[in-house]
């Protein structure tokens, strides 16, 4: 297990859970800010697991990952796997406007071509994107971690997905919480640009605790809009469960002002801004489970 500069301490935790040898990569920056990567020991013939998240700075962290994969392959590693808690560039998963680059396709293909055999990602934006990597790509569902902290203390809970793309997440968490779930319908007025939200008509949220689940909080705009809407319907408490808390700009105050009571995110990115209503959950045990399950069946 080799920790890269943005391993978040997860490489060390995984090694201790799984009983694997752990090393930190040798890393430095050249005066012009380019990254230098070197393995501290020979990894020829070894099954190497690299750990590196990719936010912030997405581009730099991805280059470092590519450098490490190349170095492992050049040394003759038997296999190279990467644990990437947050995989950047995943939201551009198709060509929305003709001529756009499909960033997740570019990235997963580049990692594969560099020699990566397996990749483990937490809650990728669209699970289907992993087909760009081909065999050996694993998405880790964060629902068990959220369910563990939310299972007690919710009053008549309802899990809400901000859009159809997030329905899978809502279904998974709702089933662990034995709760209902619903998908919000979002409409944008073509003339004023105003966004309105709608839940199924027969659904009553009055006096209920609502959990909004999503993959990413970036500016906080998506969740803040939904939280305001749910408050207007009489929701009692609003809890947010989102895997990756990027919290760009004034996202935290925006979420607070919208009526969100508590936020749960995972430790998947560097420097999560701390605040009294943000709880950071450690995904190491979940990742260790997936590594154990898959590496034990695919290595000889
Ligand atoms: C979009 O499809 C994603 O799932 C998130 O809902 C989105 O990235 C959140 O962004 P923001 O916090 O800026 O609204």
GROMACS .gro file of C-alpha atoms and ligand atoms in nm:
model
  314
    1UNK     CA    1   0.000   0.000   0.000
    2UNK     CA    2   0.158   0.327  -0.110
    3UNK     CA    3   0.027   0.666   0.000
    4UNK     CA    4   0.060   0.948  -0.250
    5UNK     CA    5   0.063   1.316  -0.140
    6UNK     CA    6  -0.318   1.337  -0.121
    7UNK     CA    7  -0.393   1.007   0.054
    8UNK     CA    8  -0.579   1.175   0.345
    9UNK     CA    9  -0.421   0.923   0.583
   10UNK     CA   10  -0.648   0.657   0.432
   11UNK     CA   11  -0.355   0.452   0.295
   12UNK     CA   12  -0.215   0.409   0.644
   13UNK     CA   13  -0.559   0.318   0.786
   14UNK     CA   14  -0.626   0.065   0.510
   15UNK     CA   15  -0.286  -0.099   0.566
   16UNK     CA   16  -0.355  -0.140   0.931
   17UNK     CA   17  -0.707  -0.280   0.877
   18UNK     CA   18  -0.591  -0.520   0.606
   19UNK     CA   19  -0.250  -0.602   0.756
   20UNK     CA   20  -0.055  -0.477   0.454
   21UNK     CA   21   0.287  -0.315   0.436
   22UNK     CA   22   0.262   0.064   0.404
   23UNK     CA   23   0.500   0.314   0.246
   24UNK     CA   24   0.479   0.684   0.169
   25UNK     CA   25   0.582   0.781  -0.182
   26UNK     CA   26   0.884   1.009  -0.212
   27UNK     CA   27   0.743   1.337  -0.330
   28UNK     CA   28   0.867   1.685  -0.396
   29UNK     CA   29   0.785   1.990  -0.600
   30UNK     CA   30   1.030   2.137  -0.847
   31UNK     CA   31   1.079   2.516  -0.828
   32UNK     CA   32   0.827   2.563  -1.111
   33UNK     CA   33   0.569   2.357  -0.915
   34UNK     CA   34   0.594   2.037  -1.118
   35UNK     CA   35   0.558   1.717  -0.913
   36UNK     CA   36   0.834   1.460  -0.862
   37UNK     CA   37   0.739   1.104  -0.763
   38UNK     CA   38   0.967   0.813  -0.665
   39UNK     CA   39   0.896   0.479  -0.499
   40UNK     CA   40   1.089   0.443  -0.173
   41UNK     CA   41   1.142   0.069  -0.236
   42UNK     CA   42   1.147  -0.168  -0.531
   43UNK     CA   43   0.793  -0.286  -0.611
   44UNK     CA   44   0.882  -0.533  -0.888
   45UNK     CA   45   0.664  -0.846  -0.859
   46UNK     CA   46   0.439  -0.685  -0.596
   47UNK     CA   47   0.066  -0.611  -0.601
   48UNK     CA   48   0.078  -0.236  -0.551
   49UNK     CA   49  -0.216  -0.034  -0.416
   50UNK     CA   50  -0.184   0.342  -0.458
   51UNK     CA   51  -0.397   0.582  -0.252
   52UNK     CA   52  -0.463   0.934  -0.376
   53UNK     CA   53  -0.767   1.157  -0.386
   54UNK     CA   54  -0.808   1.418  -0.658
   55UNK     CA   55  -0.940   1.736  -0.495
   56UNK     CA   56  -0.802   1.993  -0.468
   57UNK     CA   57  -0.608   2.050  -0.708
   58UNK     CA   58  -0.768   1.807  -0.949
   59UNK     CA   59  -0.520   1.837  -1.237
   60UNK     CA   60  -0.209   1.812  -1.020
   61UNK     CA   61  -0.339   1.518  -0.817
   62UNK     CA   62  -0.431   1.328  -1.132
   63UNK     CA   63  -0.088   1.384  -1.286
   64UNK     CA   64   0.076   1.255  -0.967
   65UNK     CA   65  -0.141   0.945  -0.984
   66UNK     CA   66  -0.042   0.887  -1.347
   67UNK     CA   67   0.327   0.931  -1.257
   68UNK     CA   68   0.299   0.677  -0.975
   69UNK     CA   69   0.119   0.423  -1.195
   70UNK     CA   70   0.388   0.459  -1.460
   71UNK     CA   71   0.668   0.418  -1.205
   72UNK     CA   72   0.505   0.104  -1.060
   73UNK     CA   73   0.459  -0.047  -1.406
   74UNK     CA   74   0.818   0.040  -1.503
   75UNK     CA   75   0.948  -0.140  -1.195
   76UNK     CA   76   0.756  -0.452  -1.295
   77UNK     CA   77   0.478  -0.446  -1.033
   78UNK     CA   78   0.261  -0.758  -1.068
   79UNK     CA   79  -0.055  -0.548  -1.053
   80UNK     CA   80  -0.138  -0.184  -0.985
   81UNK     CA   81  -0.459  -0.078  -0.811
   82UNK     CA   82  -0.562   0.272  -0.708
   83UNK     CA   83  -0.794   0.382  -0.429
   84UNK     CA   84  -0.927   0.722  -0.535
   85UNK     CA   85  -1.178   0.836  -0.269
   86UNK     CA   86  -1.298   1.127  -0.483
   87UNK     CA   87  -1.253   1.098  -0.857
   88UNK     CA   88  -1.267   1.443  -1.015
   89UNK     CA   89  -1.407   1.524  -1.360
   90UNK     CA   90  -1.685   1.266  -1.321
   91UNK     CA   91  -1.979   1.504  -1.375
   92UNK     CA   92  -1.901   1.555  -1.744
   93UNK     CA   93  -2.002   1.200  -1.828
   94UNK     CA   94  -2.143   1.269  -2.174
   95UNK     CA   95  -2.148   1.523  -2.453
   96UNK     CA   96  -2.426   1.759  -2.341
   97UNK     CA   97  -2.339   2.004  -2.621
   98UNK     CA   98  -2.180   1.887  -2.943
   99UNK     CA   99  -1.802   1.919  -2.935
  100UNK     CA  100  -1.760   1.889  -2.559
  101UNK     CA  101  -1.488   1.665  -2.416
  102UNK     CA  102  -1.628   1.382  -2.201
  103UNK     CA  103  -1.385   1.431  -1.915
  104UNK     CA  104  -1.452   1.113  -1.720
  105UNK     CA  105  -1.397   0.906  -2.037
  106UNK     CA  106  -1.064   1.077  -2.105
  107UNK     CA  107  -0.953   1.025  -1.748
  108UNK     CA  108  -1.050   0.662  -1.699
  109UNK     CA  109  -0.901   0.565  -2.034
  110UNK     CA  110  -0.576   0.749  -1.950
  111UNK     CA  111  -0.548   0.570  -1.615
  112UNK     CA  112  -0.609   0.235  -1.782
  113UNK     CA  113  -0.356   0.304  -2.058
  114UNK     CA  114  -0.096   0.409  -1.801
  115UNK     CA  115  -0.117   0.053  -1.667
  116UNK     CA  116  -0.373   0.069  -1.385
  117UNK     CA  117  -0.543  -0.268  -1.336
  118UNK     CA  118  -0.806  -0.178  -1.077
  119UNK     CA  119  -0.962   0.143  -0.951
  120UNK     CA  120  -1.176   0.193  -0.638
  121UNK     CA  121  -1.385   0.509  -0.622
  122UNK     CA  122  -1.636   0.624  -0.363
  123UNK     CA  123  -1.976   0.722  -0.498
  124UNK     CA  124  -1.884   0.820  -0.854
  125UNK     CA  125  -2.130   1.064  -1.010
  126UNK     CA  126  -2.268   0.803  -1.257
  127UNK     CA  127  -2.178   0.441  -1.199
  128UNK     CA  128  -2.210   0.368  -1.573
  129UNK     CA  129  -1.904   0.588  -1.639
  130UNK     CA  130  -1.685   0.314  -1.497
  131UNK     CA  131  -1.735   0.117  -1.818
  132UNK     CA  132  -1.481   0.359  -1.973
  133UNK     CA  133  -1.221   0.188  -1.755
  134UNK     CA  134  -1.349  -0.162  -1.833
  135UNK     CA  135  -1.301  -0.456  -1.600
  136UNK     CA  136  -1.154  -0.379  -1.259
  137UNK     CA  137  -1.343  -0.057  -1.176
  138UNK     CA  138  -1.534  -0.054  -0.847
  139UNK     CA  139  -1.777   0.202  -0.710
  140UNK     CA  140  -1.821   0.205  -0.333
  141UNK     CA  141  -2.173   0.286  -0.210
  142UNK     CA  142  -2.150   0.519   0.094
  143UNK     CA  143  -2.505   0.439   0.216
  144UNK     CA  144  -2.396   0.200   0.498
  145UNK     CA  145  -2.185   0.478   0.656
  146UNK     CA  146  -2.467   0.731   0.640
  147UNK     CA  147  -2.720   0.475   0.765
  148UNK     CA  148  -2.502   0.389   1.063
  149UNK     CA  149  -2.509   0.747   1.194
  150UNK     CA  150  -2.866   0.822   1.092
  151UNK     CA  151  -3.043   0.501   1.189
  152UNK     CA  152  -3.146   0.628   1.532
  153UNK     CA  153  -3.316   0.954   1.600
  154UNK     CA  154  -3.494   1.036   1.274
  155UNK     CA  155  -3.862   1.116   1.306
  156UNK     CA  156  -4.080   0.958   1.033
  157UNK     CA  157  -3.788   0.986   0.786
  158UNK     CA  158  -3.805   1.050   0.415
  159UNK     CA  159  -3.498   1.024   0.191
  160UNK     CA  160  -3.495   1.265  -0.102
  161UNK     CA  161  -3.289   1.253  -0.422
  162UNK     CA  162  -3.229   1.591  -0.594
  163UNK     CA  163  -3.283   1.438  -0.940
  164UNK     CA  164  -3.338   1.109  -1.119
  165UNK     CA  165  -2.964   1.053  -1.143
  166UNK     CA  166  -2.948   1.032  -0.764
  167UNK     CA  167  -3.242   0.791  -0.729
  168UNK     CA  168  -3.008   0.492  -0.684
  169UNK     CA  169  -2.847   0.665  -0.383
  170UNK     CA  170  -3.183   0.748  -0.224
  171UNK     CA  171  -3.313   0.394  -0.273
  172UNK     CA  172  -3.002   0.243  -0.118
  173UNK     CA  173  -3.007   0.466   0.192
  174UNK     CA  174  -3.386   0.441   0.234
  175UNK     CA  175  -3.372   0.064   0.234
  176UNK     CA  176  -3.107   0.062   0.510
  177UNK     CA  177  -3.309   0.315   0.713
  178UNK     CA  178  -3.638   0.134   0.636
  179UNK     CA  179  -3.771   0.469   0.519
  180UNK     CA  180  -3.957   0.602   0.213
  181UNK     CA  181  -3.775   0.780  -0.062
  182UNK     CA  182  -3.872   1.025  -0.333
  183UNK     CA  183  -3.714   1.202  -0.629
  184UNK     CA  184  -3.746   1.579  -0.666
  185UNK     CA  185  -3.857   1.709  -1.002
  186UNK     CA  186  -3.675   2.027  -1.094
  187UNK     CA  187  -3.810   2.273  -1.350
  188UNK     CA  188  -3.646   2.585  -1.486
  189UNK     CA  189  -3.856   2.870  -1.627
  190UNK     CA  190  -3.709   2.934  -1.975
  191UNK     CA  191  -3.775   3.306  -1.955
  192UNK     CA  192  -3.697   3.403  -1.595
  193UNK     CA  193  -3.449   3.121  -1.529
  194UNK     CA  194  -3.624   3.059  -1.196
  195UNK     CA  195  -3.594   2.703  -1.066
  196UNK     CA  196  -3.891   2.534  -0.903
  197UNK     CA  197  -3.902   2.199  -0.726
  198UNK     CA  198  -4.179   1.942  -0.704
  199UNK     CA  199  -4.233   1.625  -0.503
  200UNK     CA  200  -4.501   1.367  -0.595
  201UNK     CA  201  -4.836   1.524  -0.506
  202UNK     CA  202  -4.953   1.263  -0.257
  203UNK     CA  203  -4.633   1.285  -0.054
  204UNK     CA  204  -4.660   1.459   0.280
  205UNK     CA  205  -4.338   1.596   0.434
  206UNK     CA  206  -4.506   1.797   0.706
  207UNK     CA  207  -4.341   1.733   1.045
  208UNK     CA  208  -4.106   1.471   0.894
  209UNK     CA  209  -3.727   1.452   0.912
  210UNK     CA  210  -3.593   1.462   0.557
  211UNK     CA  211  -3.254   1.334   0.445
  212UNK     CA  212  -3.133   1.483   0.116
  213UNK     CA  213  -2.875   1.256  -0.042
  214UNK     CA  214  -2.635   1.354  -0.321
  215UNK     CA  215  -2.284   1.272  -0.441
  216UNK     CA  216  -2.125   1.619  -0.433
  217UNK     CA  217  -2.176   1.950  -0.258
  218UNK     CA  218  -1.994   2.206  -0.467
  219UNK     CA  219  -2.148   2.555  -0.439
  220UNK     CA  220  -2.433   2.417  -0.227
  221UNK     CA  221  -2.690   2.562  -0.470
  222UNK     CA  222  -2.862   2.232  -0.553
  223UNK     CA  223  -2.919   2.131  -0.193
  224UNK     CA  224  -3.000   2.482  -0.069
  225UNK     CA  225  -3.281   2.514  -0.326
  226UNK     CA  226  -3.430   2.181  -0.223
  227UNK     CA  227  -3.394   2.253   0.149
  228UNK     CA  228  -3.589   2.579   0.111
  229UNK     CA  229  -3.862   2.396  -0.077
  230UNK     CA  230  -3.886   2.121   0.185
  231UNK     CA  231  -3.901   2.379   0.463
  232UNK     CA  232  -4.188   2.552   0.283
  233UNK     CA  233  -4.370   2.216   0.292
  234UNK     CA  234  -4.326   2.190   0.668
  235UNK     CA  235  -4.028   1.952   0.700
  236UNK     CA  236  -3.924   1.923   1.065
  237UNK     CA  237  -3.550   1.866   1.030
  238UNK     CA  238  -3.331   1.864   0.720
  239UNK     CA  239  -3.024   1.644   0.714
  240UNK     CA  240  -2.785   1.628   0.419
  241UNK     CA  241  -2.583   1.318   0.334
  242UNK     CA  242  -2.336   1.386   0.053
  243UNK     CA  243  -2.020   1.189  -0.014
  244UNK     CA  244  -1.791   1.465  -0.132
  245UNK     CA  245  -1.797   1.802   0.044
  246UNK     CA  246  -1.608   2.036  -0.185
  247UNK     CA  247  -1.780   2.338  -0.024
  248UNK     CA  248  -1.679   2.592  -0.285
  249UNK     CA  249  -1.707   2.963  -0.193
  250UNK     CA  250  -1.982   3.039   0.057
  251UNK     CA  251  -2.147   2.696   0.027
  252UNK     CA  252  -2.158   2.636   0.403
  253UNK     CA  253  -2.333   2.959   0.496
  254UNK     CA  254  -2.564   2.918   0.198
  255UNK     CA  255  -2.671   2.573   0.320
  256UNK     CA  256  -2.723   2.698   0.673
  257UNK     CA  257  -2.934   2.990   0.551
  258UNK     CA  258  -3.151   2.753   0.347
  259UNK     CA  259  -3.262   2.567   0.659
  260UNK     CA  260  -3.027   2.267   0.658
  261UNK     CA  261  -2.974   2.142   1.015
  262UNK     CA  262  -2.691   1.890   0.976
  263UNK     CA  263  -2.454   1.783   0.702
  264UNK     CA  264  -2.274   1.448   0.679
  265UNK     CA  265  -1.988   1.412   0.432
  266UNK     CA  266  -1.711   1.157   0.395
  267UNK     CA  267  -1.340   1.213   0.430
  268UNK     CA  268  -1.277   1.198   0.055
  269UNK     CA  269  -1.123   1.536  -0.019
  270UNK     CA  270  -0.848   1.742   0.140
  271UNK     CA  271  -0.920   2.023   0.384
  272UNK     CA  272  -1.292   1.994   0.446
  273UNK     CA  273  -1.389   2.323   0.606
  274UNK     CA  274  -1.501   2.258   0.957
  275UNK     CA  275  -1.820   2.403   1.090
  276UNK     CA  276  -2.049   2.315   1.379
  277UNK     CA  277  -2.309   2.140   1.165
  278UNK     CA  278  -2.071   1.940   0.943
  279UNK     CA  279  -1.986   1.584   1.040
  280UNK     CA  280  -1.705   1.405   0.855
  281UNK     CA  281  -1.727   1.026   0.835
  282UNK     CA  282  -1.426   0.804   0.773
  283UNK     CA  283  -1.470   0.574   0.471
  284UNK     CA  284  -1.163   0.353   0.543
  285UNK     CA  285  -1.359   0.052   0.672
  286UNK     CA  286  -1.589   0.060   0.370
  287UNK     CA  287  -1.295   0.077   0.126
  288UNK     CA  288  -1.114  -0.199   0.316
  289UNK     CA  289  -1.421  -0.423   0.278
  290UNK     CA  290  -1.428  -0.368  -0.098
  291UNK     CA  291  -1.054  -0.430  -0.133
  292UNK     CA  292  -1.080  -0.748   0.071
  293UNK     CA  293  -1.375  -0.874  -0.132
  294UNK     CA  294  -1.224  -0.801  -0.474
  295UNK     CA  295  -0.849  -0.853  -0.427
  296UNK     CA  296  -0.902  -1.185  -0.255
  297UNK     CA  297  -1.095  -1.315  -0.554
  298UNK     CA  298  -0.889  -1.161  -0.838
  299UNK     CA  299  -0.528  -1.218  -0.725
  300UNK     CA  300  -0.377  -1.560  -0.735
  301LIG     C1  301  -2.498   1.717  -1.007
  301LIG     O1  302  -2.553   1.647  -1.090
  301LIG     C2  303  -2.436   1.663  -0.882
  301LIG     O2  304  -2.491   1.538  -0.851
  301LIG     C3  305  -2.452   1.759  -0.766
  301LIG     O3  306  -2.592   1.774  -0.739
  301LIG     C4  307  -2.395   1.894  -0.798
  301LIG     O4  308  -2.262   1.879  -0.842
  301LIG     C5  309  -2.398   1.984  -0.677
  301LIG     O5  310  -2.341   2.107  -0.714
  301LIG     P1  311  -2.377   2.239  -0.634
  301LIG     O6  312  -2.347   2.213  -0.490
  301LIG     O7  313  -2.287   2.344  -0.694
  301LIG     O8  314  -2.519   2.270  -0.658
   0.00000   0.00000   0.00000
